[in-house]
mmCIF file of C-alpha atoms in Angstrom:
data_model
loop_
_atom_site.group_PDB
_atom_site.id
_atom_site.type_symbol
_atom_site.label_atom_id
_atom_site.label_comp_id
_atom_site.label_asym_id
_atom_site.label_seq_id
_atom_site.Cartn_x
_atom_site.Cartn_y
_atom_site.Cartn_z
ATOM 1 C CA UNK A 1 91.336 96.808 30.411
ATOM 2 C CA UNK A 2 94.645 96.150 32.180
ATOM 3 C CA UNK A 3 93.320 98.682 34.658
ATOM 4 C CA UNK A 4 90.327 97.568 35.435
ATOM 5 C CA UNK A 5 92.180 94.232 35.973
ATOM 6 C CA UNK A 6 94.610 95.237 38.672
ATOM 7 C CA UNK A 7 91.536 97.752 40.598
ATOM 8 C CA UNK A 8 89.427 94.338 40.433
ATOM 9 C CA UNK A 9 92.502 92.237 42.097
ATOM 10 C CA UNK A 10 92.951 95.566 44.420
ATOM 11 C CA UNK A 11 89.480 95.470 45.366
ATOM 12 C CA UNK A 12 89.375 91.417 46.349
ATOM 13 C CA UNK A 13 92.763 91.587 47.966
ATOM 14 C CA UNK A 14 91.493 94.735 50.119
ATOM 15 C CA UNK A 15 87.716 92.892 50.458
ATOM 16 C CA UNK A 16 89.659 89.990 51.792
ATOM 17 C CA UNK A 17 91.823 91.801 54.520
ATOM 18 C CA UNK A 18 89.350 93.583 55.681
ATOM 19 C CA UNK A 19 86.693 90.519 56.433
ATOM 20 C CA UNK A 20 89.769 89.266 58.379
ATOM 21 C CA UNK A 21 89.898 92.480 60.516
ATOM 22 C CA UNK A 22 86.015 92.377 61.190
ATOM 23 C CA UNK A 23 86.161 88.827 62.019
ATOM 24 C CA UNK A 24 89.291 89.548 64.191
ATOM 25 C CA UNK A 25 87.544 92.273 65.814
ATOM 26 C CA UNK A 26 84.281 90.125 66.306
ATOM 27 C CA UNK A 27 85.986 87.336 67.908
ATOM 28 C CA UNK A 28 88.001 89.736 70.385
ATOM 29 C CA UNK A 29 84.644 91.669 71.173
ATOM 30 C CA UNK A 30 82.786 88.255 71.717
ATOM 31 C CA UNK A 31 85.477 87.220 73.572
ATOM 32 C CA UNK A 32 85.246 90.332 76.097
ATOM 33 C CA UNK A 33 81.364 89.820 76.444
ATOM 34 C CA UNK A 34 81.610 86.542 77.044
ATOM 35 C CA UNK A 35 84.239 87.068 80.116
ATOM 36 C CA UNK A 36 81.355 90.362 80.863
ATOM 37 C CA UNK A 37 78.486 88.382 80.952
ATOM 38 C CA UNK A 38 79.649 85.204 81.751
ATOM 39 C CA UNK A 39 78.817 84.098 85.128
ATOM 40 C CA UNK A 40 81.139 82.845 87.424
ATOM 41 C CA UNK A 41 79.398 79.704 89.567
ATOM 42 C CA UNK A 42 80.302 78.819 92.656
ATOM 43 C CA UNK A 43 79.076 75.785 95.473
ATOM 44 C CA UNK A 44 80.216 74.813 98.800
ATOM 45 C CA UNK A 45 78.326 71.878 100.359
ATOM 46 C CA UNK A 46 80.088 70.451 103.692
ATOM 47 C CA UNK A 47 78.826 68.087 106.130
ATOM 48 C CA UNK A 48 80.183 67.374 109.832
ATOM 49 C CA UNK A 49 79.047 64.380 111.907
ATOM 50 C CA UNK A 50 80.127 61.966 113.877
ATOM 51 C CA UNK A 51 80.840 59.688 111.469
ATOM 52 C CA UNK A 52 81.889 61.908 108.460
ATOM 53 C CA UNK A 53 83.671 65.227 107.858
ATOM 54 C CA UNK A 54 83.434 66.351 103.819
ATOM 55 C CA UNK A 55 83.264 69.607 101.786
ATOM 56 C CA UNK A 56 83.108 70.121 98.322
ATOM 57 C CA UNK A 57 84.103 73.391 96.491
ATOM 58 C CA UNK A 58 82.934 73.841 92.787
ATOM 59 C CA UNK A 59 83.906 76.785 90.865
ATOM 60 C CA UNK A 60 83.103 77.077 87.177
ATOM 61 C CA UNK A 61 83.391 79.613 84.447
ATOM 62 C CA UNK A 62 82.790 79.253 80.516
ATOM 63 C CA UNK A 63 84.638 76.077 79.509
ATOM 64 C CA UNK A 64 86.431 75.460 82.694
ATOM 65 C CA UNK A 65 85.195 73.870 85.755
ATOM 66 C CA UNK A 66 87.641 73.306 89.827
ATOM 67 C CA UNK A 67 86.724 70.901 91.528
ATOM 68 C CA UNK A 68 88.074 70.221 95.129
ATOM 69 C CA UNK A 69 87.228 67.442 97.847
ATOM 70 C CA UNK A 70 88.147 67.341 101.527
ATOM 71 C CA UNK A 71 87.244 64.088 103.625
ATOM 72 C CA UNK A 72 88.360 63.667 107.206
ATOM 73 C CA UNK A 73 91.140 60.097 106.671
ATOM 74 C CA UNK A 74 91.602 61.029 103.176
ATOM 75 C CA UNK A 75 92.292 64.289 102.844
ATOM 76 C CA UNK A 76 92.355 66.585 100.019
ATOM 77 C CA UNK A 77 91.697 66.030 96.087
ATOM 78 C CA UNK A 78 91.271 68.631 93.633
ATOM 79 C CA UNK A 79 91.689 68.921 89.956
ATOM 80 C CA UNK A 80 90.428 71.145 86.714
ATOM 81 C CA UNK A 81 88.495 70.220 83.626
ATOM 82 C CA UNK A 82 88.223 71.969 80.497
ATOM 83 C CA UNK A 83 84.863 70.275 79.463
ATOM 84 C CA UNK A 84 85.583 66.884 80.336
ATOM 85 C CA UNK A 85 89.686 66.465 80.111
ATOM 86 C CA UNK A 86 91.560 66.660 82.908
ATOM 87 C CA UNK A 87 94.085 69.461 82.921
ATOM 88 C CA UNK A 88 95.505 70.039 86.211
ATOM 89 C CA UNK A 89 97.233 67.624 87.668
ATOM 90 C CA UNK A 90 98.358 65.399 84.869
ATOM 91 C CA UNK A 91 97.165 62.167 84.056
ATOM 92 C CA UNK A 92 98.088 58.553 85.186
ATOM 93 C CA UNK A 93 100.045 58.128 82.284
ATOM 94 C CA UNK A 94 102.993 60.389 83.562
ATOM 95 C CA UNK A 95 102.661 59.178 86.867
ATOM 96 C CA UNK A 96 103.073 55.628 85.110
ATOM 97 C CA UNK A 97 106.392 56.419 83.444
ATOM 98 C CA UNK A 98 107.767 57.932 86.296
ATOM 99 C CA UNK A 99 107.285 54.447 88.692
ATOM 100 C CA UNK A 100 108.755 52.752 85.546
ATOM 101 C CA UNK A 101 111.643 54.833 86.058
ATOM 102 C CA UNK A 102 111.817 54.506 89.543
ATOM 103 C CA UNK A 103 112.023 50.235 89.017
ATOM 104 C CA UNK A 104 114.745 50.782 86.487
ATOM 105 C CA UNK A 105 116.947 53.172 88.973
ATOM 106 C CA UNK A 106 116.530 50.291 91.401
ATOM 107 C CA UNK A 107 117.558 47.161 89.085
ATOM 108 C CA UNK A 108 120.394 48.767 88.425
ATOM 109 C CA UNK A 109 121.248 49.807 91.988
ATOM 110 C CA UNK A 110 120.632 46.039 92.616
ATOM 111 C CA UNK A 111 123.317 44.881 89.864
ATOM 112 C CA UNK A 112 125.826 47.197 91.040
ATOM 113 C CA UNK A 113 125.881 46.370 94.517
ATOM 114 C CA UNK A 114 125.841 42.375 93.260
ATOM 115 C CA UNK A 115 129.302 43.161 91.020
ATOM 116 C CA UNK A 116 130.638 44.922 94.353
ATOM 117 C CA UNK A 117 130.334 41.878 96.356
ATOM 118 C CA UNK A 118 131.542 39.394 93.792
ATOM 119 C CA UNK A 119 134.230 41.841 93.471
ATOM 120 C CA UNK A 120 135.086 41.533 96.941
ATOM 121 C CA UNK A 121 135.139 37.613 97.089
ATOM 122 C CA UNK A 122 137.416 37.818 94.269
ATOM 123 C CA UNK A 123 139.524 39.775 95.693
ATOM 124 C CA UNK A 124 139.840 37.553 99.082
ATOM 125 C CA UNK A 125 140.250 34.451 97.028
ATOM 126 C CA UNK A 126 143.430 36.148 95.607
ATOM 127 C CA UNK A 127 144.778 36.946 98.965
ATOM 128 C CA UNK A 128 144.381 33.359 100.527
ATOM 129 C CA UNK A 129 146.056 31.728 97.432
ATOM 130 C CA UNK A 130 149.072 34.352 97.469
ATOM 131 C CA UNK A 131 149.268 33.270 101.376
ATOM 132 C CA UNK A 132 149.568 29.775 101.306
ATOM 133 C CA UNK A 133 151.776 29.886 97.912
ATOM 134 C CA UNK A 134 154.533 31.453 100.528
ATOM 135 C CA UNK A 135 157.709 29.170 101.572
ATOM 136 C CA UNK A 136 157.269 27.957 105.255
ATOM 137 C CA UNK A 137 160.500 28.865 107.260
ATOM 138 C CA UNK A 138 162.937 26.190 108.638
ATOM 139 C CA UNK A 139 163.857 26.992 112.370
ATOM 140 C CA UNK A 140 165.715 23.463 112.868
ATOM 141 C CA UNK A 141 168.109 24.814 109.928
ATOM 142 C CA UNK A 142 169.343 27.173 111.407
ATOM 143 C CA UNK A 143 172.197 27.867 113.238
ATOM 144 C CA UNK A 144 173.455 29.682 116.857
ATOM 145 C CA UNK A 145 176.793 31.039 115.052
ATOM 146 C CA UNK A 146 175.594 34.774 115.319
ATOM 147 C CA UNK A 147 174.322 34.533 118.948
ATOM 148 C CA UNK A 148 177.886 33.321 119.823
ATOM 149 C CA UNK A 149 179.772 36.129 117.655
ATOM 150 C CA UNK A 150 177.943 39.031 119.462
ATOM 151 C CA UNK A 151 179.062 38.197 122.939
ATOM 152 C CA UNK A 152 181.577 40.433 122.891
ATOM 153 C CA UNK A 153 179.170 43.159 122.158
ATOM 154 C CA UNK A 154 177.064 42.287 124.969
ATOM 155 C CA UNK A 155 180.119 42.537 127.810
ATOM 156 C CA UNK A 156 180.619 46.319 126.225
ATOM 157 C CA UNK A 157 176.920 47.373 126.995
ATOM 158 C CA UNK A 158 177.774 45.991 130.470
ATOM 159 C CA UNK A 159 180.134 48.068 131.066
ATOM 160 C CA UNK A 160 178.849 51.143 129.412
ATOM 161 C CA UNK A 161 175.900 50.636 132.013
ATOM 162 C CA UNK A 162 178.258 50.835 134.941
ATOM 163 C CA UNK A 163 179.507 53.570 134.196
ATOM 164 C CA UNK A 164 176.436 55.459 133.519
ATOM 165 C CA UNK A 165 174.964 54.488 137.165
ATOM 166 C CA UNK A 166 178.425 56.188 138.635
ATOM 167 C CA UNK A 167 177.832 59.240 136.809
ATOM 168 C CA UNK A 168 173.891 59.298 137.995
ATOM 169 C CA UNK A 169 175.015 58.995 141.822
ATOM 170 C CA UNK A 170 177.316 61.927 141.318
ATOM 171 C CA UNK A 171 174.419 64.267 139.693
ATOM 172 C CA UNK A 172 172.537 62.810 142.846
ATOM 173 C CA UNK A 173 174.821 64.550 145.441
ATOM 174 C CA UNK A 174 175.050 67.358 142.801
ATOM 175 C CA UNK A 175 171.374 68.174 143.540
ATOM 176 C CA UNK A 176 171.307 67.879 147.178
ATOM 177 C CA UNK A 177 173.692 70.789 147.251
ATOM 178 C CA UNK A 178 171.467 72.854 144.928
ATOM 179 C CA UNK A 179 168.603 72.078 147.557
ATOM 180 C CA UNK A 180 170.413 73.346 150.669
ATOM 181 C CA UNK A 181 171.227 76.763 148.504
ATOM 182 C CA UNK A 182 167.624 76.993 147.202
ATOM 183 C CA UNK A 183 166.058 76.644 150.799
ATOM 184 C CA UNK A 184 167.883 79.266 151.938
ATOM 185 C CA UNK A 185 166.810 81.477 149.063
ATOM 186 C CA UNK A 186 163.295 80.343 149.531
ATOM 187 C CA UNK A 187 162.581 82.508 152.575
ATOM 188 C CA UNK A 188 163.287 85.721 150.862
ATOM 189 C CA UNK A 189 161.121 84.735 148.009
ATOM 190 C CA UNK A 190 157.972 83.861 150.142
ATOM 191 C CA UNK A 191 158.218 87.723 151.330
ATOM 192 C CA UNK A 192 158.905 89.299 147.898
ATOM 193 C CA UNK A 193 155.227 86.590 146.524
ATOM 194 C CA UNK A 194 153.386 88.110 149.503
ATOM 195 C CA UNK A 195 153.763 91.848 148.313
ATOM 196 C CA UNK A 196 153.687 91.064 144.937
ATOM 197 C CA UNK A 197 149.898 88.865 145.792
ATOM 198 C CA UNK A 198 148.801 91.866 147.543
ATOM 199 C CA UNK A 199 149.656 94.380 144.311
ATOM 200 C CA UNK A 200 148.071 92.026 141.900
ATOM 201 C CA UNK A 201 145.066 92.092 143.798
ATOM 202 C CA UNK A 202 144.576 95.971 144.114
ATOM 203 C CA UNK A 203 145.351 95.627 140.051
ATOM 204 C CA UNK A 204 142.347 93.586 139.923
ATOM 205 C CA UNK A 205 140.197 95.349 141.752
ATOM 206 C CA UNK A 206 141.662 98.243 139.267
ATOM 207 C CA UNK A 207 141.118 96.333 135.742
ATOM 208 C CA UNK A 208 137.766 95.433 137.217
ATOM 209 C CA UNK A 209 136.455 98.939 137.992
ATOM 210 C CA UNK A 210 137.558 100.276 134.962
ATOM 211 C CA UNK A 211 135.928 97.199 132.834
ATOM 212 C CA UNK A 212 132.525 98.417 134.668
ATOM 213 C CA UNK A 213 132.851 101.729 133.848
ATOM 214 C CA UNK A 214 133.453 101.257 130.065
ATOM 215 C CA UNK A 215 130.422 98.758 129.591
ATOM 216 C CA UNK A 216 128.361 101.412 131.502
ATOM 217 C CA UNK A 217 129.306 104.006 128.804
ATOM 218 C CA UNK A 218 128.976 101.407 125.970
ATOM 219 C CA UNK A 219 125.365 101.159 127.569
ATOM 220 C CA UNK A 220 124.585 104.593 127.358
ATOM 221 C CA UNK A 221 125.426 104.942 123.984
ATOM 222 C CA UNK A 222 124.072 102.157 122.481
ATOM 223 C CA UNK A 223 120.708 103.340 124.764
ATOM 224 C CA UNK A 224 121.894 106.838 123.024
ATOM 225 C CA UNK A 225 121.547 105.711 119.355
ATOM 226 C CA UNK A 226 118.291 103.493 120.233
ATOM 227 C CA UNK A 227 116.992 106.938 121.059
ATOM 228 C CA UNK A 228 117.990 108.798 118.555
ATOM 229 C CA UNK A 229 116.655 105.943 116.116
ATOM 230 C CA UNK A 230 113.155 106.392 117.551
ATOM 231 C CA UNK A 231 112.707 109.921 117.496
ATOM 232 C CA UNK A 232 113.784 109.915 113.806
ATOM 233 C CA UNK A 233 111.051 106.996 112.660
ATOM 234 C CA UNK A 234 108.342 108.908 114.838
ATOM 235 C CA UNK A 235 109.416 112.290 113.130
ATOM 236 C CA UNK A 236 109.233 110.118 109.540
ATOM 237 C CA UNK A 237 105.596 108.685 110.678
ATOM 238 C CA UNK A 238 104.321 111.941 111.579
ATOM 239 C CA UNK A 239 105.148 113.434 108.600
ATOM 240 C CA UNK A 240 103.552 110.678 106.317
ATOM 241 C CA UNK A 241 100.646 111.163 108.945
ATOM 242 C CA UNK A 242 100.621 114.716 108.056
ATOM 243 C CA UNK A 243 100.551 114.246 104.329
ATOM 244 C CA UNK A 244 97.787 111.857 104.234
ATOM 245 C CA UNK A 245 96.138 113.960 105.844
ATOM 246 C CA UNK A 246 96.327 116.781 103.394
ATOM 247 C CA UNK A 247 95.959 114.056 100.870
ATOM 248 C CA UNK A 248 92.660 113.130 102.814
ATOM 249 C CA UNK A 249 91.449 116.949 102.379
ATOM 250 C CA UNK A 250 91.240 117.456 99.076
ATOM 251 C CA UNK A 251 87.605 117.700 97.132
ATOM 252 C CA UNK A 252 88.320 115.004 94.620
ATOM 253 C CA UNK A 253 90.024 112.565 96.708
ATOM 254 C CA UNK A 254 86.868 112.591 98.429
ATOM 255 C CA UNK A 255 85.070 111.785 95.235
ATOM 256 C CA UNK A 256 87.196 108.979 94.490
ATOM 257 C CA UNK A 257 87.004 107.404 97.422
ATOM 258 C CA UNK A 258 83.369 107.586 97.472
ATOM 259 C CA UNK A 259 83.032 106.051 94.158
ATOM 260 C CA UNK A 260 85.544 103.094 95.286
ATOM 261 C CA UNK A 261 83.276 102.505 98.408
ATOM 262 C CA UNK A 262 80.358 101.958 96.078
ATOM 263 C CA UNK A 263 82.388 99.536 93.551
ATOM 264 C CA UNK A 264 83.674 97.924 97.106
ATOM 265 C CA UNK A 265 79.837 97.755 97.831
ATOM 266 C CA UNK A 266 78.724 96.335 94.305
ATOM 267 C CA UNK A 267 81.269 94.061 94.256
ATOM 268 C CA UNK A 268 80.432 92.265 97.550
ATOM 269 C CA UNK A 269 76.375 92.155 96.303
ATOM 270 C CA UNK A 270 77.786 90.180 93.102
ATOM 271 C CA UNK A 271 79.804 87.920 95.456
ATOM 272 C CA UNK A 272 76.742 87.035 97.784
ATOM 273 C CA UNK A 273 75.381 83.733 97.742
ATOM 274 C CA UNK A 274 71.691 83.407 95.705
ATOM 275 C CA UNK A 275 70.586 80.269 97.435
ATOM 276 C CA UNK A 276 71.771 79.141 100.632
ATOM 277 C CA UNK A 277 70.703 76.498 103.403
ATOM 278 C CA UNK A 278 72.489 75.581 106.778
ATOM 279 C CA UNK A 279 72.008 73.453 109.878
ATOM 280 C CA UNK A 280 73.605 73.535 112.977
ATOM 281 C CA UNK A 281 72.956 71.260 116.020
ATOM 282 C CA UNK A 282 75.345 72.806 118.944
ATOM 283 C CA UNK A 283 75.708 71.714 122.378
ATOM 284 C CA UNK A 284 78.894 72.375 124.492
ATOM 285 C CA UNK A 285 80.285 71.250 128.135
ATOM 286 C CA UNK A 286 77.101 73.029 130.395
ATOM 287 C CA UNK A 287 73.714 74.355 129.458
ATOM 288 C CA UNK A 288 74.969 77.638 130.861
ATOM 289 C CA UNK A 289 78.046 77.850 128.001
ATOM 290 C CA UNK A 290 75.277 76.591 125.467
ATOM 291 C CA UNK A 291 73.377 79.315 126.190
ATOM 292 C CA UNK A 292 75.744 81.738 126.629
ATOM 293 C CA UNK A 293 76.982 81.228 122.650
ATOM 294 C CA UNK A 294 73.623 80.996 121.318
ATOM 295 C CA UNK A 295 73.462 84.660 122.670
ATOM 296 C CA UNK A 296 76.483 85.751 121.215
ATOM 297 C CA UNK A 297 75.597 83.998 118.128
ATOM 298 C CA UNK A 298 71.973 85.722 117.809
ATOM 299 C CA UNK A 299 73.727 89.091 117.825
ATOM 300 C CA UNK A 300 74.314 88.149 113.999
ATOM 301 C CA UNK A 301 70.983 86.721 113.025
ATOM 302 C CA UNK A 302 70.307 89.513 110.367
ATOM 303 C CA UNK A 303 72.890 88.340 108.586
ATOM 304 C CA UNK A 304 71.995 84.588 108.633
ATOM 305 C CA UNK A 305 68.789 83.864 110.388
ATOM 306 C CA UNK A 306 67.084 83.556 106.135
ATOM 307 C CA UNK A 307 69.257 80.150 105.605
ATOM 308 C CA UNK A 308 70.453 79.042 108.800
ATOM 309 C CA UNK A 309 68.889 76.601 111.848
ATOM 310 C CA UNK A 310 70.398 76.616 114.716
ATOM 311 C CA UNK A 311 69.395 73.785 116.720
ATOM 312 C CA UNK A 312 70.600 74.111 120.801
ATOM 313 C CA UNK A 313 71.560 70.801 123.058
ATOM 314 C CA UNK A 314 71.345 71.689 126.425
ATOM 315 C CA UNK A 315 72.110 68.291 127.724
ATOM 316 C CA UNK A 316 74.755 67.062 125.529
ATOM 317 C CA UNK A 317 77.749 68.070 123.826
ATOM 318 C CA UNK A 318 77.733 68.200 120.277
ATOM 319 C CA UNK A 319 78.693 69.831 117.496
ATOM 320 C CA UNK A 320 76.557 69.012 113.797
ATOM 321 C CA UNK A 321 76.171 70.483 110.619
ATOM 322 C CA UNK A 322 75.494 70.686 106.766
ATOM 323 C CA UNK A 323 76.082 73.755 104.933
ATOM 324 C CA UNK A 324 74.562 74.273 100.979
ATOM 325 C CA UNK A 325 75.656 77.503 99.521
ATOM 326 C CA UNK A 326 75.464 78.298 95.678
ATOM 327 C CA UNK A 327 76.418 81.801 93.896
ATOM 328 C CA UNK A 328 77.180 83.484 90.801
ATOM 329 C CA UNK A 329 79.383 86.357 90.015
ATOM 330 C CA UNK A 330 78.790 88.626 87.216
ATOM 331 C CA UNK A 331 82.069 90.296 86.007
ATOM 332 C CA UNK A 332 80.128 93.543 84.204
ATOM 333 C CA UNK A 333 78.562 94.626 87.450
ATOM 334 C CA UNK A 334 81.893 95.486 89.010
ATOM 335 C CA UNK A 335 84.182 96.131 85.460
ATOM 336 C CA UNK A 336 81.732 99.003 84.475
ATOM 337 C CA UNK A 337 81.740 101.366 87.531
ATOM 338 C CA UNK A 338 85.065 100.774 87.791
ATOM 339 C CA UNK A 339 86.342 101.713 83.997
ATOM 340 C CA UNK A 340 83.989 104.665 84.817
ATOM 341 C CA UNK A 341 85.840 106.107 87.680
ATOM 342 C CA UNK A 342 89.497 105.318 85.848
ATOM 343 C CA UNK A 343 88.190 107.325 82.961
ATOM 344 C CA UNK A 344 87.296 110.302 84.843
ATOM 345 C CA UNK A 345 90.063 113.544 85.738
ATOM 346 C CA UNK A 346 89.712 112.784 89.632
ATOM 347 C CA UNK A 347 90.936 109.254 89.511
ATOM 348 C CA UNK A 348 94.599 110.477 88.114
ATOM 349 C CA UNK A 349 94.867 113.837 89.803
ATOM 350 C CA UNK A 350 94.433 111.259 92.995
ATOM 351 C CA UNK A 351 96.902 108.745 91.862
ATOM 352 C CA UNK A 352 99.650 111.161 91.113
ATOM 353 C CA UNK A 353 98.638 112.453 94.124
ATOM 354 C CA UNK A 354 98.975 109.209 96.126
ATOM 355 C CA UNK A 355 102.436 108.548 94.444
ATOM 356 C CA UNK A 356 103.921 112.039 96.159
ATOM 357 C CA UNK A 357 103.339 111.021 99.249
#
């Protein structure tokens, strides 16, 4: 019985895990079809006038919807929704708190700078009552006794100063004699300056033939090593030339290329728009430019001539439109062809390929 027991308990506890792993699994395999199948939706209406410039972008996917508004004055305003919350950029609550905070930071700045300036008037209060609590000075008080007692002083800077102006007339006739000698020396001089001007300038005629010379050479081998530099990166370029082209030459990097253009090529069908409708109303300076774009323009009418009127102003100039386009992308379309070519031997024998090189 006691066995039976414990294999019944075994049995539920193992029942139990294992409708947690299947419901795990379920979930993560819903999960991936739903990203699969899933379309991704996207609009772009825009209007241009001469009174209004907008476009709208919408671009939803499960749960999740971006939104984003240009208008010419306002500019631009976008946001995302996960059903109907905001989620990017944050509410008006935050914004809220942060101008409260903003208010605060200035109250105080106000407060401090109001205790600075009573601080100051304090401070000059102080200074005028320490000022006028000073004693005034008495000049009638006072007496003339020290005047009189330096008198004596006075007649010994007298004669001090006499005998400094002898001693100055002395140095006087001192230096007239040193003038007489220095003329005569002067003469010699003036020849020894002229040879000695003429050597310092066949120096710098020197100094400045040589200082041409050496920049020359610096030029030449900087010009050298620019050289050099080049040939080396051309050499380098070849060779990667060289190796993508072997790289191009093999049988299954052509395969995988081919399969990449098609995914390429699926990829951009997904991407087209479904439904689409345009207007454009175009006139430029002349009649002759006007006519001249609509030519170059109708070189591309394959492409748009199923959702697009073009309207042509030969008299005016003008530029109008409204543009409508709506689309859906379907992930599976691309995600299959593609996990089909990583699976297969080609894809990695051109990788580690592609990493050699």
């Amino acid at each position: 019985m006691i066995l039976v027991s414990v294999a019944s308990v075994l049995l539920t506890i193992l029942k139990v895990i294992g409708i947690i792993l299947l419901s795990i699994i379920g979930l993560v395999v819903l999960l991936i079809l739903l990203i699969l199948f899933c379309p991704i939706s996207y609009r772009l209406s825009a209007v241009h006038n001469d009174e209004e410039t907008t476009a709208d972008v919408k671009v939803g996917f499960l749960i999740i919807k971006a939104l984003a508004n240009f208008t010419k004055g306002k500019g631009l305003d976008y946001c995302v929704k996960a059903l109907f919350v905001k989620i990017f950029p944050r509410g008006d609550g935050e914004s809220d708190d942060e101008s409260d905070e903003d208010l605060l930071e200035e109250y105080l700045e106000e407060q401090d700078a109001n205790e600075q300036d009573e601080d100051e008037q304090d401070t000059v209060e102080q200074d005028t009552e320490e000022i006028s609590s000073l004693p005034e000075p008495d000049f009638e008080s006072s007496d003339n006794t020290e005047i009189h007692e330096n008198i004596p002083e006075l007649d010994e800077a007298l004669n001090e100063a006499n005998d400094s102006s002898d001693s100055e007339e002395e140095l006087v006739n001192d230096d007239i004699l040193c003038d007489d000698e220095e003329t005569d020396l002067s003469e010699e001089e003036i020849h020894s300056e002229d040879s000695s001007e003429k050597k310092s300038i066949k120096q710098k005629i020197s100094d400045g033939i040589d200082k041409i010379s050496d920049k020359a050479d610096e030029v030449l081998d900087k010009t050298d090593e620019k050289l050099d530099l080049v040939d080396k990166k051309y050499n380098e370029i070849m060779v990667k030339v060289d190796h993508v082209l072997q790289f191009l030459d093999r049988d299954y990097v052509e395969r995988t290329i081919e399969r990449a253009l098609k995914i390429v090529k699926r990829l951009f069908g997904t991407i087209k728009p479904k439904k689409s409708k345009g207007y454009l109303h175009m006139g430029l300076k002349s009649s002759a430019d006007t006519g001249m774009m609509l030519g170059k323009i109708a070189a591309f009418y394959p492409m748009y001539g199923r959702w697009l009127t073009i309207e042509p102003d030969f008299y005016n100039k003008v530029i109008e439109g409204e543009l409508d386009i709506k689309g859906r992308i379907y992930l599976f379309r691309v995600v299959g062809p593609a996990l089909r070519m990583v699976l297969t031997r080609d894809f990695w024998r051109t990788y580690k390929l592609a990493k050699k090189i």
